[in-house]
Short mmCIF file of C-alpha atoms and ligand atoms in Angstrom, two decimals:
data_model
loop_
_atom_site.label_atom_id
_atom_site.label_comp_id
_atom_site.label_asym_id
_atom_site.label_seq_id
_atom_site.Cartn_x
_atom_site.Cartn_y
_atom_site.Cartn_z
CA UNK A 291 159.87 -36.88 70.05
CA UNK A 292 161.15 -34.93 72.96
CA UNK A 293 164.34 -36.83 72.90
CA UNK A 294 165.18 -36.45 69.32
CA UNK A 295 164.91 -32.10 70.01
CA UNK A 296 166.61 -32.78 73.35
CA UNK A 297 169.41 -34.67 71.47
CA UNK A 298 168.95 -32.20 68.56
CA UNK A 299 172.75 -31.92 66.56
CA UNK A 300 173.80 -28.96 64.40
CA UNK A 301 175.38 -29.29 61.46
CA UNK A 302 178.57 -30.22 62.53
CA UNK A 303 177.34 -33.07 64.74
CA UNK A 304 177.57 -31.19 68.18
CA UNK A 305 174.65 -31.45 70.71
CA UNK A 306 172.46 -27.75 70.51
CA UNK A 307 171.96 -27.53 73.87
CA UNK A 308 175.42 -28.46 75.31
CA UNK A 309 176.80 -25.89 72.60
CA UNK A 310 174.61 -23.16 73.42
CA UNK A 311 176.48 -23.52 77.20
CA UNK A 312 179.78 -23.33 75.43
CA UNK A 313 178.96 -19.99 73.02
CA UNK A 314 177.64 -18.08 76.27
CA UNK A 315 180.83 -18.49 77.48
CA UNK A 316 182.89 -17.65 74.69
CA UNK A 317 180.82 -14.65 74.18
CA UNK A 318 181.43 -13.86 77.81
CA UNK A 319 184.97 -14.60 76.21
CA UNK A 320 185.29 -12.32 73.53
CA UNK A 321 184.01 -9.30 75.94
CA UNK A 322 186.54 -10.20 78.11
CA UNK A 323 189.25 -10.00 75.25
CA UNK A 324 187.35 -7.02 73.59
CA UNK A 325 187.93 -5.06 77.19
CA UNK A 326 191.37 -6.04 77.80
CA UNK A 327 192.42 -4.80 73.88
CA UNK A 328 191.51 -1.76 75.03
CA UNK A 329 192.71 -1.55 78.86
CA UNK A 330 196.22 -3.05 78.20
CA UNK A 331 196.49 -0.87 75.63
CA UNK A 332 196.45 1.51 78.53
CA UNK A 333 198.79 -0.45 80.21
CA UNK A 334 201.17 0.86 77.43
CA UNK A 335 199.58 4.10 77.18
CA UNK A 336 200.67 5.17 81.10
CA UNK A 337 203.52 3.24 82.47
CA UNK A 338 205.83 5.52 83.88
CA UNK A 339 208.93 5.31 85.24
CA UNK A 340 212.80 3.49 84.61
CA UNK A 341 210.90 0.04 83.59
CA UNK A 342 208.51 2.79 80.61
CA UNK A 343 210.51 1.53 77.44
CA UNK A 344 210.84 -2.55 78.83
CA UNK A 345 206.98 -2.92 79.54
CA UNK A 346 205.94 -0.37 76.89
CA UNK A 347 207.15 -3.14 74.52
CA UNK A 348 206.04 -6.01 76.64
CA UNK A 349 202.13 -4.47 76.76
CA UNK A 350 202.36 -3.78 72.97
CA UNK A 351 202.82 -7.29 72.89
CA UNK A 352 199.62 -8.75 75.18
CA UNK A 353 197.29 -6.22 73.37
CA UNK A 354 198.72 -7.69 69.80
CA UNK A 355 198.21 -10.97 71.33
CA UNK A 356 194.49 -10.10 72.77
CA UNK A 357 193.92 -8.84 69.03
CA UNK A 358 194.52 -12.35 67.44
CA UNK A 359 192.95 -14.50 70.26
CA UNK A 360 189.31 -12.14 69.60
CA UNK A 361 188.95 -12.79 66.30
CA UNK A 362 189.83 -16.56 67.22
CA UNK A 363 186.92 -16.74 69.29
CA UNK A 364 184.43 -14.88 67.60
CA UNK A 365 185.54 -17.38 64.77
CA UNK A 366 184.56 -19.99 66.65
CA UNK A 367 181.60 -19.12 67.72
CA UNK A 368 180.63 -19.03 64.07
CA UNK A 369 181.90 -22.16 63.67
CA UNK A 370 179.26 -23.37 65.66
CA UNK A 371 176.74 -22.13 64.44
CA UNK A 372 176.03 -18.95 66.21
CA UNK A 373 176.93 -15.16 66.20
CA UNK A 374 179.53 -13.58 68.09
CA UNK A 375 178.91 -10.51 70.13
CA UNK A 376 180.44 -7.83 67.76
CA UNK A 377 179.43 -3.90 69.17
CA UNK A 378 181.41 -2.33 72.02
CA UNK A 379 177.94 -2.16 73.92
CA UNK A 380 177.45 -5.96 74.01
CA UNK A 381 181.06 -6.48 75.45
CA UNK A 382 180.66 -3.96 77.90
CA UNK A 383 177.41 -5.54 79.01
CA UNK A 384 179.05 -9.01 79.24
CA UNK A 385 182.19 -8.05 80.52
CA UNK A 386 183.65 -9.32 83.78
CA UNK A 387 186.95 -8.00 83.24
CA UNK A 388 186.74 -4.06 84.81
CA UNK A 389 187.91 -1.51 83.05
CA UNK A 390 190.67 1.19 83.97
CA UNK A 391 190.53 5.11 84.19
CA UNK A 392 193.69 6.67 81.92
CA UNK A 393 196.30 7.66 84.73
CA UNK A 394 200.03 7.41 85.37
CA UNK A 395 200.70 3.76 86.55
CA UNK A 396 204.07 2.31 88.07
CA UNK A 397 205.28 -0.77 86.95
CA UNK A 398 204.36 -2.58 90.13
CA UNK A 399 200.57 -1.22 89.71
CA UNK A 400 200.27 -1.91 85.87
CA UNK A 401 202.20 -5.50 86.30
CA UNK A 402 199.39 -6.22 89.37
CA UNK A 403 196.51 -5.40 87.28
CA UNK A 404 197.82 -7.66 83.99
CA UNK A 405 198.54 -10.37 86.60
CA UNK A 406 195.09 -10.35 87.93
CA UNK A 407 193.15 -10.08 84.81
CA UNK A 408 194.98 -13.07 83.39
CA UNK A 409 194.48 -15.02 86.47
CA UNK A 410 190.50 -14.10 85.60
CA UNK A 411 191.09 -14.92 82.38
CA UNK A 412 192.86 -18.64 82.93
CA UNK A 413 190.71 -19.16 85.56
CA UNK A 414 187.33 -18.78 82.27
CA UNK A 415 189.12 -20.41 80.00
CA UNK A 416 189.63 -23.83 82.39
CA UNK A 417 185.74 -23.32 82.63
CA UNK A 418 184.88 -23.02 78.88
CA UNK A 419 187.44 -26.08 78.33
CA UNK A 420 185.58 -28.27 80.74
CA UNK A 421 182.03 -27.41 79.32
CA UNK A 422 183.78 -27.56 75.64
CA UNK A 423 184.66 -31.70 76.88
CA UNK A 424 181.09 -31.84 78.45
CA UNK A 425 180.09 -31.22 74.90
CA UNK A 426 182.51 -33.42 73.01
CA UNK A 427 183.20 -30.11 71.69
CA UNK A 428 187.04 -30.61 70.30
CA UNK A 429 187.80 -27.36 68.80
CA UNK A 430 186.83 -25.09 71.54
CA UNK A 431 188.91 -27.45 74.10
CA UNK A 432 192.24 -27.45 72.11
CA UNK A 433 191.43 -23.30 71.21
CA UNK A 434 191.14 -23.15 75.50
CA UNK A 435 194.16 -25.49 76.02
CA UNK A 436 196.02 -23.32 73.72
CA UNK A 437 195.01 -19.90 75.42
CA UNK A 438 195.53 -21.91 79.26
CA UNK A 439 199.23 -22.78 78.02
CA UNK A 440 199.88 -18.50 76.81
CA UNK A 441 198.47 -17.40 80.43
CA UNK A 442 200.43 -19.39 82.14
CA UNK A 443 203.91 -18.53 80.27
CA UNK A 444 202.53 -15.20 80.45
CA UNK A 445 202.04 -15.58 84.75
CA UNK A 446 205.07 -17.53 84.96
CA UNK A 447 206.85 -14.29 83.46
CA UNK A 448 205.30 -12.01 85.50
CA UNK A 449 205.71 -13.91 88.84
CA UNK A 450 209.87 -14.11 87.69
CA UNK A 451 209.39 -10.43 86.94
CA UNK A 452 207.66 -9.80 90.49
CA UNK A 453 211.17 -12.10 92.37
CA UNK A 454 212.80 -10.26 94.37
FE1 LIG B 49 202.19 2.16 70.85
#
């Protein structure tokens, strides 16, 4: 009896307990993506200087981006059979990401703080994608091998930015 609940499936024939490892992490996730919505929008907010109008555009881009991979994640976490963290409190409680006061920002200072909270954020997503194959989960690993592939295009274009 205690191996049928420990090997308990939901309805889409995914181990409960391994997936319950996987949606604490995406929900991590999604706070993560919630916060940086808001702080690269920031980003694009405060940039100053002769590089305002090139990464003005380039931020408006990330935060677009951030937009679309939330609701991806959320949307898989409902796939699974759970709820998604959904209120700004929750996100902020289960945020790693820190957030940023509104204040004038170079382009070397704003480009350092997107390069380090993508770093953060490849860095989770490897982690979800190897819990997501400890679970046989397939969805979650090719959603994380999707978002792994856009940060590192994303830090590949910021380290050819960076070249001196
Ligand atoms: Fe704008």
């Amino acid at each position: 009896m205690l191996e049928v609940i420990f090997m308990s499936k939901n309805y889409i024939g995914l181990e409960n307990e391994k997936i319950e490892g996987v949606v604490k992490s995406l929900n991590d996730y999604l706070a993560n993506l919630n916060l940086l919505y808001v702080k690269i929008h920031n980003l694009h907010w405060n940039i100053e200087g002769n590089a305002f109008f090139q990464l003005h555009s380039v931020f408006e881009g990330y935060y677009e981006a951030m937009a679309k991979s939330l609701d991806e994640v959320a949307e898989r976490i409902l796939i699974l059979g759970h709820r998604p963290a959904a209120s700004m409190k929750e996100y902020l409680n289960l945020a790693t990401i820190q957030e940023l006061d509104s204040k004038g920002l170079s382009a070397e200072e704003s480009i350092n703080i997107l390069e380090a909270d993508f770093l953060s954020m490849l860095g989770q997503s490897r982690s979800i994608l190897a819990l997501a194959e400890d679970a046989n989960d397939q969805g979650s690993i090719d959603l994380m091998a999707g978002f792994i592939g856009e940060y590192e295009k994303a830090l590949w274009m910021i380290k050819s930015y960076k070249a001196k």
